[in-house]
Amino acid sequence: MMKGNIRIVFFLCIGLLICVLIGQGGWLYKTRKMEINRFRQEAGDRLGDSFKEFLDEEWMTRKVPFSYGLKEDKKTFVYAVFYDYLYEQHNFDVFQLDSLYRKNLEKTGMNGLSGILLRDSVGQVLEVTGVCEGEIRTVSVEAGYRCRHRIEAVFQLPLIFRSMIWHLVGEGMFFFAFIGCLVWLWKAIRLTWQSANVQTMGIAHL
């Protein structure tokens, strides 16, 4: 009877621990995914702001043969036409945009930028800065009216997201260590119980 109760308690402990680890692992996975999406969106917003700032600076320093008008809402500048002009005149400096983007990222405490990609309408890479190898790509920023280009930034996975993975690995190691302790405790109790039975039987024979 006692041996059966010990076995039930043993499997109950393992089952509860598995449930805790599954719940914790699911929470970490969802949190990691949500934070990566938030990082991706925020980095994309900073890229869009940097692109507009770059065009504003270029507009102030260059003489162009057309007016820099407004959209119908009378609030938003038409950046697309000006970008087309810069790109067609080979004056669009993606490395200058990269430098400006990095400065803006430093203000917000974001890091890990690998580089910036400039793609055409079919996805072919036209220009690139840096190695551009990483796990996170920002939301594309549309550029140009006729060109229909897209600008993307590539980031290495920030340390905080890597630490979540190691946290999950640490929990897995704790799980196996805890199971090992339970198995050892179960064997020790079983040996003690068997020894007690032998002693009881010996006393009964006396």
Tab-separated table of C-alpha atoms in Angstrom:
chain	number	residue	atom	x	y	z
A	1	MET	CA	0.000	0.000	0.000
A	2	MET	CA	2.757	2.426	0.980
A	3	LYS	CA	4.730	1.548	-2.158
A	4	GLY	CA	1.689	2.297	-4.340
A	5	ASN	CA	1.145	5.671	-2.639
A	6	ILE	CA	4.776	6.635	-3.159
A	7	ARG	CA	4.486	5.777	-6.845
A	8	ILE	CA	1.324	7.875	-7.181
A	9	VAL	CA	2.989	10.860	-5.513
A	10	PHE	CA	6.035	10.424	-7.762
A	11	PHE	CA	4.023	10.525	-10.985
A	12	LEU	CA	1.857	13.362	-9.704
A	13	CYS	CA	4.972	15.468	-9.059
A	14	ILE	CA	6.304	14.735	-12.543
A	15	GLY	CA	2.946	15.543	-14.141
A	16	LEU	CA	2.595	18.832	-12.289
A	17	LEU	CA	6.156	19.812	-13.166
A	18	ILE	CA	5.546	19.024	-16.836
A	19	CYS	CA	2.422	21.205	-16.804
A	20	VAL	CA	4.357	24.077	-15.214
A	21	LEU	CA	7.167	23.791	-17.762
A	22	ILE	CA	4.763	23.598	-20.715
A	23	GLY	CA	2.906	26.660	-19.464
A	24	GLN	CA	6.131	28.551	-18.850
A	25	GLY	CA	7.532	27.535	-22.223
A	26	GLY	CA	4.343	28.600	-24.021
A	27	TRP	CA	4.354	31.933	-22.217
A	28	LEU	CA	8.005	32.541	-23.090
A	29	TYR	CA	7.400	31.629	-26.746
A	30	LYS	CA	4.409	33.968	-27.056
A	31	THR	CA	6.202	36.762	-25.211
A	32	ARG	CA	9.288	36.358	-27.411
A	33	LYS	CA	7.198	36.391	-30.599
A	34	MET	CA	5.233	39.440	-29.445
A	35	GLU	CA	8.375	41.359	-28.481
A	36	ILE	CA	10.081	40.503	-31.780
A	37	ASN	CA	7.054	41.805	-33.699
A	38	ARG	CA	7.053	44.960	-31.586
A	39	PHE	CA	10.788	45.430	-32.186
A	40	ARG	CA	10.291	44.825	-35.920
A	41	GLN	CA	7.479	47.375	-36.130
A	42	GLU	CA	9.290	50.005	-34.067
A	43	ALA	CA	12.506	49.574	-36.056
A	44	GLY	CA	10.472	49.894	-39.258
A	45	ASP	CA	8.912	53.119	-37.991
A	46	ARG	CA	12.366	54.513	-37.189
A	47	LEU	CA	13.512	53.515	-40.691
A	48	GLY	CA	10.579	55.367	-42.257
A	49	ASP	CA	11.301	58.474	-40.181
A	50	SER	CA	14.998	58.306	-41.096
A	51	PHE	CA	14.132	57.972	-44.790
A	52	LYS	CA	11.924	61.073	-44.659
A	53	GLU	CA	14.591	62.954	-42.740
A	54	PHE	CA	17.145	61.938	-45.363
A	55	LEU	CA	14.924	63.233	-48.180
A	56	ASP	CA	14.335	66.495	-46.309
A	57	GLU	CA	18.076	67.036	-45.958
A	58	GLU	CA	18.635	66.238	-49.627
A	59	TRP	CA	15.852	68.631	-50.621
A	60	MET	CA	17.510	71.444	-48.685
A	61	THR	CA	20.912	70.879	-50.306
A	62	ARG	CA	19.945	70.191	-53.932
A	63	LYS	CA	18.325	72.216	-56.702
A	64	VAL	CA	15.678	70.170	-58.456
A	65	PRO	CA	13.692	71.064	-61.599
A	66	PHE	CA	10.265	70.621	-59.991
A	67	SER	CA	8.319	71.750	-56.954
A	68	TYR	CA	8.192	69.712	-53.778
A	69	GLY	CA	4.416	69.687	-53.379
A	70	LEU	CA	1.885	68.342	-50.926
A	71	LYS	CA	-0.656	65.575	-51.110
A	72	GLU	CA	-4.342	66.350	-51.200
A	73	ASP	CA	-4.486	66.486	-47.409
A	74	LYS	CA	-2.112	69.514	-47.595
A	75	LYS	CA	-0.021	68.009	-44.800
A	76	THR	CA	2.095	65.193	-46.209
A	77	PHE	CA	5.048	65.856	-48.521
A	78	VAL	CA	5.227	63.851	-51.712
A	79	TYR	CA	8.520	62.049	-51.094
A	80	ALA	CA	7.973	59.512	-53.858
A	81	VAL	CA	8.645	61.838	-56.799
A	82	PHE	CA	11.734	63.303	-55.182
A	83	TYR	CA	13.096	59.811	-54.472
A	84	ASP	CA	12.602	58.863	-58.120
A	85	TYR	CA	14.597	61.933	-59.110
A	86	LEU	CA	17.450	61.109	-56.722
A	87	TYR	CA	17.632	57.468	-57.775
A	88	GLU	CA	17.494	58.192	-61.503
A	89	GLN	CA	20.240	60.822	-61.114
A	90	HIS	CA	22.316	58.300	-59.087
A	91	ASN	CA	22.223	60.631	-56.092
A	92	PHE	CA	20.464	58.327	-53.645
A	93	ASP	CA	23.142	57.357	-51.114
A	94	VAL	CA	21.935	54.313	-49.190
A	95	PHE	CA	25.055	54.447	-46.994
A	96	GLN	CA	24.162	57.969	-45.897
A	97	LEU	CA	20.681	56.711	-45.019
A	98	ASP	CA	22.280	53.842	-43.096
A	99	SER	CA	24.392	56.283	-41.076
A	100	LEU	CA	21.392	58.498	-40.294
A	101	TYR	CA	19.326	55.453	-39.331
A	102	ARG	CA	21.989	54.228	-36.918
A	103	LYS	CA	22.081	57.632	-35.210
A	104	ASN	CA	18.317	57.596	-34.766
A	105	LEU	CA	18.440	54.052	-33.407
A	106	GLU	CA	21.020	55.069	-30.814
A	107	LYS	CA	18.602	57.698	-29.505
A	108	THR	CA	16.010	54.998	-28.791
A	109	GLY	CA	18.497	52.460	-27.418
A	110	MET	CA	17.980	49.972	-30.265
A	111	ASN	CA	21.021	48.137	-31.592
A	112	GLY	CA	22.053	45.107	-33.609
A	113	LEU	CA	21.597	46.647	-37.063
A	114	SER	CA	23.339	44.571	-39.737
A	115	GLY	CA	22.514	46.779	-42.689
A	116	ILE	CA	19.888	48.170	-45.060
A	117	LEU	CA	18.507	46.539	-48.203
A	118	LEU	CA	17.069	48.370	-51.212
A	119	ARG	CA	14.819	46.150	-53.335
A	120	ASP	CA	12.924	46.697	-56.550
A	121	SER	CA	9.256	45.884	-57.126
A	122	VAL	CA	9.959	42.164	-57.700
A	123	GLY	CA	12.166	41.781	-54.637
A	124	GLN	CA	15.587	41.859	-56.293
A	125	VAL	CA	18.284	43.510	-54.182
A	126	LEU	CA	19.556	46.711	-55.794
A	127	GLU	CA	21.822	48.063	-53.064
A	128	VAL	CA	22.931	46.831	-49.673
A	129	THR	CA	24.929	48.147	-46.731
A	130	GLY	CA	26.810	45.792	-44.437
A	131	VAL	CA	26.435	42.027	-44.351
A	132	CYS	CA	22.651	42.122	-43.862
A	133	GLU	CA	22.505	38.770	-42.116
A	134	GLY	CA	20.113	38.550	-39.201
A	135	GLU	CA	16.944	37.033	-37.800
A	136	ILE	CA	14.800	40.190	-37.827
A	137	ARG	CA	13.709	42.192	-40.875
A	138	THR	CA	11.751	45.394	-40.485
A	139	VAL	CA	8.508	46.241	-42.193
A	140	SER	CA	9.321	47.501	-45.696
A	141	VAL	CA	9.310	51.240	-46.351
A	142	GLU	CA	7.957	52.101	-49.787
A	143	ALA	CA	10.088	54.452	-51.860
A	144	GLY	CA	9.422	56.028	-55.220
A	145	TYR	CA	6.434	56.685	-57.454
A	146	ARG	CA	7.685	55.098	-60.668
A	147	CYS	CA	10.478	53.022	-59.137
A	148	ARG	CA	8.284	51.221	-56.588
A	149	HIS	CA	11.265	50.366	-54.425
A	150	ARG	CA	11.248	48.985	-50.901
A	151	ILE	CA	13.726	49.666	-48.118
A	152	GLU	CA	14.298	47.129	-45.347
A	153	ALA	CA	16.624	46.934	-42.371
A	154	VAL	CA	18.097	43.695	-41.054
A	155	PHE	CA	18.900	43.168	-37.378
A	156	GLN	CA	20.744	40.564	-35.397
A	157	LEU	CA	18.610	38.990	-32.684
A	158	PRO	CA	18.942	41.246	-29.603
A	159	LEU	CA	20.426	39.766	-26.436
A	160	ILE	CA	17.123	39.912	-24.560
A	161	PHE	CA	15.540	37.448	-27.007
A	162	ARG	CA	18.523	35.111	-26.813
A	163	SER	CA	18.305	35.144	-23.011
A	164	MET	CA	14.686	33.930	-23.255
A	165	ILE	CA	15.900	30.843	-25.102
A	166	TRP	CA	18.568	30.161	-22.490
A	167	HIS	CA	15.979	30.647	-19.772
A	168	LEU	CA	13.886	27.905	-21.366
A	169	VAL	CA	16.954	25.655	-21.669
A	170	GLY	CA	17.715	26.259	-17.992
A	171	GLU	CA	14.182	25.252	-17.063
A	172	GLY	CA	14.575	22.052	-19.076
A	173	MET	CA	17.796	21.214	-17.240
A	174	PHE	CA	16.064	21.890	-13.928
A	175	PHE	CA	13.242	19.576	-15.008
A	176	PHE	CA	15.579	16.649	-15.706
A	177	ALA	CA	17.545	17.304	-12.517
A	178	PHE	CA	14.323	17.343	-10.508
A	179	ILE	CA	13.185	14.074	-12.072
A	180	GLY	CA	16.582	12.566	-11.232
A	181	CYS	CA	16.168	13.639	-7.600
A	182	LEU	CA	12.673	12.151	-7.487
A	183	VAL	CA	13.914	8.847	-8.934
A	184	TRP	CA	16.748	8.733	-6.406
A	185	LEU	CA	14.326	9.535	-3.566
A	186	TRP	CA	11.906	6.885	-4.759
A	187	LYS	CA	14.632	4.234	-4.843
A	188	ALA	CA	15.914	5.284	-1.414
A	189	ILE	CA	12.415	5.066	0.090
A	190	ARG	CA	11.810	1.714	-1.597
A	191	LEU	CA	15.061	0.291	-0.241
A	192	THR	CA	14.197	1.600	3.202
A	193	TRP	CA	10.738	0.069	2.958
A	194	GLN	CA	12.147	-3.273	1.824
A	195	SER	CA	14.696	-3.230	4.645
A	196	ALA	CA	11.954	-2.460	7.141
A	197	ASN	CA	9.874	-5.386	5.802
A	198	VAL	CA	12.829	-7.761	6.141
A	199	GLN	CA	13.439	-6.644	9.706
A	200	THR	CA	9.739	-7.012	10.530
A	201	MET	CA	9.657	-10.524	9.100
A	202	GLY	CA	12.790	-11.427	11.069
A	203	ILE	CA	11.289	-10.199	14.327
A	204	ALA	CA	8.083	-12.094	13.572
A	205	HIS	CA	10.004	-15.360	13.173
A	206	LEU	CA	11.648	-14.773	16.544
